[in-house]
PDB file of C-alpha atoms in Angstrom:
ATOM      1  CA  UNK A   1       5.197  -8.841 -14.953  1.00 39.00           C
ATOM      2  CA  UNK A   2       3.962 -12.697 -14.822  1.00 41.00           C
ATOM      3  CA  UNK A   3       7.203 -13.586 -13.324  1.00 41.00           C
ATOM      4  CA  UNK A   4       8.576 -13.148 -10.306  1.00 41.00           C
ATOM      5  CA  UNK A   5      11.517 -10.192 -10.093  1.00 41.00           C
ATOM      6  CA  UNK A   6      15.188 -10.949 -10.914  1.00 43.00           C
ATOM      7  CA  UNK A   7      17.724  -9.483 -12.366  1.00 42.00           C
ATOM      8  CA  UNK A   8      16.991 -10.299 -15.821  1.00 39.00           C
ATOM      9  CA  UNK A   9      13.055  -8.868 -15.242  1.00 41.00           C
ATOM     10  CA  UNK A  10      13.874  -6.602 -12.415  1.00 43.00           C
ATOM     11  CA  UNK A  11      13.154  -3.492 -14.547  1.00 49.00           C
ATOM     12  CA  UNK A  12       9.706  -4.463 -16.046  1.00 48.00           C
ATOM     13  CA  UNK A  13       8.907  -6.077 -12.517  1.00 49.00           C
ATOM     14  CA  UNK A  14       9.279  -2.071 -11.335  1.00 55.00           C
ATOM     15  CA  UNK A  15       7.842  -0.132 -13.764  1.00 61.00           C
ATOM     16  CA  UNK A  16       4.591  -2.394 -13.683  1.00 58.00           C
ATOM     17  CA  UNK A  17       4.281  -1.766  -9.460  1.00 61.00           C
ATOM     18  CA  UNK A  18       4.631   2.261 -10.628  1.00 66.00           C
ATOM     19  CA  UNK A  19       1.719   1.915 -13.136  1.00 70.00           C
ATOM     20  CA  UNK A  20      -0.371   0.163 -10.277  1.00 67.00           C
ATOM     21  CA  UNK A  21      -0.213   3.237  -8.194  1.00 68.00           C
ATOM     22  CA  UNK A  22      -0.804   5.626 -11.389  1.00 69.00           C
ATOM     23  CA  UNK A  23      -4.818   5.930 -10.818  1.00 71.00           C
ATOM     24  CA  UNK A  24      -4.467   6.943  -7.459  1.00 78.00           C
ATOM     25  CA  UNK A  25      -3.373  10.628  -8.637  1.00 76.00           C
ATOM     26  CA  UNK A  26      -6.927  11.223 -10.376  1.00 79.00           C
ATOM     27  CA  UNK A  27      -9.162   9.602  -7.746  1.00 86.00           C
ATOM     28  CA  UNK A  28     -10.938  12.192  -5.288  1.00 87.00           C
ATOM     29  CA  UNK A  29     -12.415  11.273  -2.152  1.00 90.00           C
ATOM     30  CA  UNK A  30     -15.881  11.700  -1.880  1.00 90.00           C
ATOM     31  CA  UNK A  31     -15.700  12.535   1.910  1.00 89.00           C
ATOM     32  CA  UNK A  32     -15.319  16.505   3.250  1.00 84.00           C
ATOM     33  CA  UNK A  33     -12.706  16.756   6.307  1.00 81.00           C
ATOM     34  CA  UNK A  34     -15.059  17.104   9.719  1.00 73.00           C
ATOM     35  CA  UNK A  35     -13.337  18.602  12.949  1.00 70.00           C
ATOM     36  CA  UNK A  36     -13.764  15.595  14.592  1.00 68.00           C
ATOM     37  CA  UNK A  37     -13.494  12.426  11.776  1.00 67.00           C
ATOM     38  CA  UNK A  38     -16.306  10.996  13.205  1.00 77.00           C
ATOM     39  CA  UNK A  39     -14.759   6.873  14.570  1.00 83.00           C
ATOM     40  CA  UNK A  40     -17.709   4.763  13.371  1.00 84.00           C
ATOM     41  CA  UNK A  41     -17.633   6.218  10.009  1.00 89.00           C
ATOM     42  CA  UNK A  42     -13.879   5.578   9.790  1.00 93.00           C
ATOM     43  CA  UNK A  43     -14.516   1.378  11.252  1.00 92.00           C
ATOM     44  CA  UNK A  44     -17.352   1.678   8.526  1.00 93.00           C
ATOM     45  CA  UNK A  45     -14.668   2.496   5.990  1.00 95.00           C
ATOM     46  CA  UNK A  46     -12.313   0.229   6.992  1.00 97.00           C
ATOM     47  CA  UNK A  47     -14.664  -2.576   7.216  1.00 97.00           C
ATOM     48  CA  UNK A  48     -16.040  -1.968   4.135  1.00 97.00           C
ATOM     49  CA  UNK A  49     -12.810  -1.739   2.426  1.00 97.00           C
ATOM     50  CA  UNK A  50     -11.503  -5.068   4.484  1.00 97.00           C
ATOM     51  CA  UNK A  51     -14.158  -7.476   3.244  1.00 97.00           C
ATOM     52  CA  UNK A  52     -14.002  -6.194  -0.271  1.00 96.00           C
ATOM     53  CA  UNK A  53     -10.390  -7.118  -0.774  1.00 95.00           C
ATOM     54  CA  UNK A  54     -11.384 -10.427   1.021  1.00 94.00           C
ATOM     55  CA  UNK A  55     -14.134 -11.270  -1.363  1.00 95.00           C
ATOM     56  CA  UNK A  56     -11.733 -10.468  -4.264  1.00 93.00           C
ATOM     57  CA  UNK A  57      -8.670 -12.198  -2.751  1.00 89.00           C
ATOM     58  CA  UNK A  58     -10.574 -15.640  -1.979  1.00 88.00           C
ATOM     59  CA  UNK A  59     -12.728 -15.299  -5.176  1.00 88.00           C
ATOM     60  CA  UNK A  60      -9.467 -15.140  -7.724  1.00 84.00           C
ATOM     61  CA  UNK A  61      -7.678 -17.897  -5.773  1.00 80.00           C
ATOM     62  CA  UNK A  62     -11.318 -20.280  -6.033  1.00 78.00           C
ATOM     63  CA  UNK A  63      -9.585 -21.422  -9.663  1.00 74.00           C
ATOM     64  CA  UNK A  64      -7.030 -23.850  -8.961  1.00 69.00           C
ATOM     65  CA  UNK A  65      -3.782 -24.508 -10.945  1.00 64.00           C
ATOM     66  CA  UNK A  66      -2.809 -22.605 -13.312  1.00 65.00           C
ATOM     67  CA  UNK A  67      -5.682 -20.940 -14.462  1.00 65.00           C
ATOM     68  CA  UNK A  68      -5.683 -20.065 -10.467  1.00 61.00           C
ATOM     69  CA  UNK A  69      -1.912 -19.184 -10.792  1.00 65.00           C
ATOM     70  CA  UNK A  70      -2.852 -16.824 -13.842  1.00 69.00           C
ATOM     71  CA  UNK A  71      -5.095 -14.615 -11.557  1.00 72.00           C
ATOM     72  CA  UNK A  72      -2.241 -13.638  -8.539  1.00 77.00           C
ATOM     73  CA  UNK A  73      -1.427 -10.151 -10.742  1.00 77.00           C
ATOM     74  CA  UNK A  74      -4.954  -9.075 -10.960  1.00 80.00           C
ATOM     75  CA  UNK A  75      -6.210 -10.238  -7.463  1.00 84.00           C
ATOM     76  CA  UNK A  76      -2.871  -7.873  -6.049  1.00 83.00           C
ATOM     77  CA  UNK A  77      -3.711  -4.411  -8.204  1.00 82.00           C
ATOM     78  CA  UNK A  78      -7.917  -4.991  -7.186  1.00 87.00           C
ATOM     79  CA  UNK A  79      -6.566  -5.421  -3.754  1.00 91.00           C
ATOM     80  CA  UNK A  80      -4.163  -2.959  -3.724  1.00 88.00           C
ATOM     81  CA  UNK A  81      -6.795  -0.551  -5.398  1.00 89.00           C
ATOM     82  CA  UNK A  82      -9.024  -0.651  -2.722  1.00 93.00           C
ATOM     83  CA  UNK A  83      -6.462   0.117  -0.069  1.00 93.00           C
ATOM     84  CA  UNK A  84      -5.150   2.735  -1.924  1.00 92.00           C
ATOM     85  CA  UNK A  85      -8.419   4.512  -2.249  1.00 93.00           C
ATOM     86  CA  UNK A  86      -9.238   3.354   1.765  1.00 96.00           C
ATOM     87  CA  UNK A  87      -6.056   5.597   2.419  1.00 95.00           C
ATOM     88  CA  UNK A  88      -7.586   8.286   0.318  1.00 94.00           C
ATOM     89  CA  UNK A  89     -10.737   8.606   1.790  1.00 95.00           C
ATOM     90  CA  UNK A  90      -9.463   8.339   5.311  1.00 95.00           C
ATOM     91  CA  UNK A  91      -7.075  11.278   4.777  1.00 93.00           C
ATOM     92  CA  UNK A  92     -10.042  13.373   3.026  1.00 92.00           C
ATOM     93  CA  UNK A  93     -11.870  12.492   6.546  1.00 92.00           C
ATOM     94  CA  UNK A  94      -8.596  14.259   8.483  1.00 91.00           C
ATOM     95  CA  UNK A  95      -8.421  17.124   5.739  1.00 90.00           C
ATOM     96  CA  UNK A  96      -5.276  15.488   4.299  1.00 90.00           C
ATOM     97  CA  UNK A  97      -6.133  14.657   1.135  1.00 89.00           C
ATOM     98  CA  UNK A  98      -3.911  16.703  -0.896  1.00 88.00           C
ATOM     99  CA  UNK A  99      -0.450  15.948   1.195  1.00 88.00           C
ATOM    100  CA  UNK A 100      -0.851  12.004   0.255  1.00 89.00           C
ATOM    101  CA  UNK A 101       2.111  11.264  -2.033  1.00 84.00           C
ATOM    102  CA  UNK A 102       3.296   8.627  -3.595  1.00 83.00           C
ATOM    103  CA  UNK A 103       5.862   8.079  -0.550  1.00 83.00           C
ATOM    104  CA  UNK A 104       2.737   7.982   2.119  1.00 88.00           C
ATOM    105  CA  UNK A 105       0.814   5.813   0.294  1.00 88.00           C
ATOM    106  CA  UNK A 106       3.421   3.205  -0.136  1.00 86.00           C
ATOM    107  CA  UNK A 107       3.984   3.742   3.810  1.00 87.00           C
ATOM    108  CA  UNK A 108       0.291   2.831   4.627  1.00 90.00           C
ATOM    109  CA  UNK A 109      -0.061   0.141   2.052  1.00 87.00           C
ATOM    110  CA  UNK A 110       3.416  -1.467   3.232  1.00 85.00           C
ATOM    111  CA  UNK A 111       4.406  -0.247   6.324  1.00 83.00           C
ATOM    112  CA  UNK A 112       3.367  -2.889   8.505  1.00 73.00           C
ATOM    113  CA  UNK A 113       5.047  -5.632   6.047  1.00 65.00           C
ATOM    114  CA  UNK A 114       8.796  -3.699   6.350  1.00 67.00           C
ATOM    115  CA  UNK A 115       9.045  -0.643   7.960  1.00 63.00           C
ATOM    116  CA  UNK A 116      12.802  -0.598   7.487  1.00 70.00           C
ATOM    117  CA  UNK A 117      12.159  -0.448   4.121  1.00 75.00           C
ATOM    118  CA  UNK A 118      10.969   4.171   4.237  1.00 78.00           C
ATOM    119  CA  UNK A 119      13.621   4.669   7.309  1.00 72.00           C
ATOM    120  CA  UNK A 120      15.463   7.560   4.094  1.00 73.00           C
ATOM    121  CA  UNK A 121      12.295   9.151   3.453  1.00 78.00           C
ATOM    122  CA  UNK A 122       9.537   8.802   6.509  1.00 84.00           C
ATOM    123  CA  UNK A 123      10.099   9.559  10.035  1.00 82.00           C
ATOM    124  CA  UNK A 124       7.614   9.024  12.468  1.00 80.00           C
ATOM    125  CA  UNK A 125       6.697  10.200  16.021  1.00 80.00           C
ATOM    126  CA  UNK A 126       4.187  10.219  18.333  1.00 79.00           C
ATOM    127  CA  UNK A 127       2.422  13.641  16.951  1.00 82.00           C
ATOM    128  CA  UNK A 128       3.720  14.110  13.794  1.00 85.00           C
ATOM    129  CA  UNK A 129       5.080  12.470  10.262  1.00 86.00           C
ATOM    130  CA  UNK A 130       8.254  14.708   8.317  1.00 85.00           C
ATOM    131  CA  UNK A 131       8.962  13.414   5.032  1.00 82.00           C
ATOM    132  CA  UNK A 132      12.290  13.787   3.513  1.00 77.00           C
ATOM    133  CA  UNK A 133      13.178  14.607  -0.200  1.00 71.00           C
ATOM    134  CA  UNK A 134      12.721  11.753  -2.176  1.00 71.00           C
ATOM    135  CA  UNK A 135      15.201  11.538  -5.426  1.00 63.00           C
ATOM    136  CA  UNK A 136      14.750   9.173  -7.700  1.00 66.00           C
ATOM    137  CA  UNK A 137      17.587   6.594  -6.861  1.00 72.00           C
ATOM    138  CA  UNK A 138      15.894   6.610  -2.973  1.00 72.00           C
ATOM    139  CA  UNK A 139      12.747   5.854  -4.575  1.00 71.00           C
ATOM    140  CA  UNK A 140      13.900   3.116  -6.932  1.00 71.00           C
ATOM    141  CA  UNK A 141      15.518   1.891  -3.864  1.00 73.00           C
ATOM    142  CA  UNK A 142      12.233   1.569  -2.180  1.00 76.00           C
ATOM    143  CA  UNK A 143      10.690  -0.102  -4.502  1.00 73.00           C
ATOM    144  CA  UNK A 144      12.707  -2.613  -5.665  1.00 73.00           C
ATOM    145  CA  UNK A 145      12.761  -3.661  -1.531  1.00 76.00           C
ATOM    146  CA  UNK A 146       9.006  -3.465  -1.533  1.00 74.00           C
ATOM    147  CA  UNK A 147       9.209  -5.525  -5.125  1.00 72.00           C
ATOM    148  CA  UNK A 148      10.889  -8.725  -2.939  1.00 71.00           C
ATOM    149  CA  UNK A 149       7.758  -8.036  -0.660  1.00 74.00           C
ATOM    150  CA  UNK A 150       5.472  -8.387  -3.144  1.00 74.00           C
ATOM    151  CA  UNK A 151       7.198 -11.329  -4.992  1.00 71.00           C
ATOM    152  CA  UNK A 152       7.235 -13.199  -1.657  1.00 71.00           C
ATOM    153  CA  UNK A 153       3.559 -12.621  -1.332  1.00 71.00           C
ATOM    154  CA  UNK A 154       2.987 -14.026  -4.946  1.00 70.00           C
ATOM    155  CA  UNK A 155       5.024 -17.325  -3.767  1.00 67.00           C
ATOM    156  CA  UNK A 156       2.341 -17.387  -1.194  1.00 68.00           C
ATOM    157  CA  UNK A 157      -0.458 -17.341  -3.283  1.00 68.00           C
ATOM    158  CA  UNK A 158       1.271 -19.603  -6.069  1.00 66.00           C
ATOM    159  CA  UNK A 159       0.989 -22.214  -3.647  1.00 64.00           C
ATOM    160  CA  UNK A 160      -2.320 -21.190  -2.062  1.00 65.00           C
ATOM    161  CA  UNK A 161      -3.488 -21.995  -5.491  1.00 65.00           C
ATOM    162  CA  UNK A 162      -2.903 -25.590  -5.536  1.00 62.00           C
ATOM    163  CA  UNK A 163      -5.431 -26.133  -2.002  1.00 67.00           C
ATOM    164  CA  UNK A 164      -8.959 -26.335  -3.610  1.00 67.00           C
ATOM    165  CA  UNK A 165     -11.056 -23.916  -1.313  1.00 68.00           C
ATOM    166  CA  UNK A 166      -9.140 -23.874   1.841  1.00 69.00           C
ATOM    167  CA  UNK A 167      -6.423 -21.728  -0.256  1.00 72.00           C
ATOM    168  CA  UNK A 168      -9.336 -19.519  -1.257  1.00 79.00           C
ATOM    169  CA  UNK A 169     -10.335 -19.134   2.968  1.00 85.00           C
ATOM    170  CA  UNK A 170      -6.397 -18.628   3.695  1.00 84.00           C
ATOM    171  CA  UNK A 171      -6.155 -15.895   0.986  1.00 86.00           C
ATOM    172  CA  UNK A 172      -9.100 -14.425   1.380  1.00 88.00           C
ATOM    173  CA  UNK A 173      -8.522 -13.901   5.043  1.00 89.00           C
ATOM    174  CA  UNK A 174      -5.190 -12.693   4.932  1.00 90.00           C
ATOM    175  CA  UNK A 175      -6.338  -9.751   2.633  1.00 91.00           C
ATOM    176  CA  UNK A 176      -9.178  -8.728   4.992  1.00 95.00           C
ATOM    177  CA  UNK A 177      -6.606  -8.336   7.731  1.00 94.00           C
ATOM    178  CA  UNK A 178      -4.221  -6.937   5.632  1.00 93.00           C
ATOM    179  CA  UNK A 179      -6.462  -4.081   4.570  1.00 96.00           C
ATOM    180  CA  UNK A 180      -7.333  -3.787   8.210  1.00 96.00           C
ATOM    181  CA  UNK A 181      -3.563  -3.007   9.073  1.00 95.00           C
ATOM    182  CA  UNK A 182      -3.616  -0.514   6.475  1.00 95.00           C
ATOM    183  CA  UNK A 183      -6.633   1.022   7.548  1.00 96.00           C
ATOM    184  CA  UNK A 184      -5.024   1.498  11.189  1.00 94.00           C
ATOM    185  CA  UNK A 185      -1.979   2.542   9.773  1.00 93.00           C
ATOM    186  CA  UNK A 186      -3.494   5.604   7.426  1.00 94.00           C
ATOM    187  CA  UNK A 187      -5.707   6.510  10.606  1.00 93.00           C
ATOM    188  CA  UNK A 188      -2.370   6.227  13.003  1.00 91.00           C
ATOM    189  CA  UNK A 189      -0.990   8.622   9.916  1.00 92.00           C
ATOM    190  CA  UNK A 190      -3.239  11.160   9.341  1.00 92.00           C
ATOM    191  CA  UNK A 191      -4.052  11.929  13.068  1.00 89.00           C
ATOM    192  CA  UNK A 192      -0.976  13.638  13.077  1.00 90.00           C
ATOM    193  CA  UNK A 193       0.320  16.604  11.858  1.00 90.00           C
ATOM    194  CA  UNK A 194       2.426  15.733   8.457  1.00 89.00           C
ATOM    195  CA  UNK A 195       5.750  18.068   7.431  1.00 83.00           C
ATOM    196  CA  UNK A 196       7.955  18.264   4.614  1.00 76.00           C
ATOM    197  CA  UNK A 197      11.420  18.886   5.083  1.00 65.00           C
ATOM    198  CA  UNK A 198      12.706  21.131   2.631  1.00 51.00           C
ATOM    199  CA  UNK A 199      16.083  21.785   4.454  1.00 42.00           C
ATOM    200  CA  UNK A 200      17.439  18.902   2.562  1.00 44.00           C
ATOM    201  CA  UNK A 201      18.748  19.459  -1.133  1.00 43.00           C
ATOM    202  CA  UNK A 202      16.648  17.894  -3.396  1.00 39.00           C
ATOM    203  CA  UNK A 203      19.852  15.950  -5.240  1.00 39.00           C
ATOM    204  CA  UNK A 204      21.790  13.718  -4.105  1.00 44.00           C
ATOM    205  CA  UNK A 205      25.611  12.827  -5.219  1.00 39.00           C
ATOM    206  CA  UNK A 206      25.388  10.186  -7.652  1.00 39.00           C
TER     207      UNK A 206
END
């Protein structure tokens, strides 16, 4: 997973982004649902959350070169760690906790990067969130999209590496916003009411 995805890699490239998500299923939120989620304790989270992924993101990209280069891999799973277990916590705060899946974590970790990318699966409106059946071809689908995401970010950062301390600020900074977005998305989220739609058979033709 030290290179970026292609067709020769492509499988090893997905397999590793499923592992990163693995520890998410065991984590439990140590915040009880409240009728109202009370709004400063969500910024709190948020906040929290943002400058911790900064702080990571600007402290793995201080090295430069390759030994700078070498760090990209680990700075994304810390990152994407904490934003996965922001998402968690906020939808303990809304009572939600147990309908996060795989499908709306991905969402809130990714939607504001490529929406386009969950239009099979996710469908949102103004009060409420239905999620399709997911087989596995539609979810291999959705992550090998959200796999030219992430490879596109890791160009980013390749070159970030090379810029003694101002790549550090540039990365760092871009992480803190980016786990702001996801914070707004998750509360956007789990505000609303969330449905399954089990019309839909669960196979599709292959």
């Amino acid at each position: 997973m030290n290179e970026l995805p292609h067709k020769g890699n492509s499988n090893g490239f997905l397999e590793g982004l499923i592992e990163l998500f693995a520890g998410f299923e065991d984590y439990r939120s140590p915040y009880a649902p409240t009728i109202q989620p009370p709004e400063e304790l969500l910024k709190d989270l948020v906040q929290n959350a943002s400058f911790k992924s900064g702080l990571i993101s600007a402290t793995c990209s201080l090295p430069p070169g390759p030994l700078g280069i070498l760090s990209i891999l680990p700075e994304l799973l810390m990152v994407y760690r904490i934003q996965g277990y922001l998402i968690m916590d906020i939808a303990a705060l809304y009572g939600k906790e147990v309908q996060v899946t795989k499908e709306l974590l991905l969402y809130c970790l990714f939607k504001h990067g490529g929406a386009q990318v969950f239009r099979k699966i996710i469908e949102e409106s103004s009060f409420k969130i239905l999620i399709r059946p997911t087989t596995v071809r539609v979810f291999q689908s959705v992550l090998e999209k959200l796999g030219i995401m992430i490879s596109k970010s890791i160009i980013r950062k390749q070159f970030a590496r090379w810029v003694p301390i101002g790549g550090a600020v540039v990365t760092g900074t871009f992480a803190y916003y980016d786990t702001k977005r996801v914070g707004k998305t998750a509360m956007e989220l789990f505000s609303k009411e969330i449905h399954s739609d089990e019309i839909r058979d669960l196979l599709e033709t292959q």
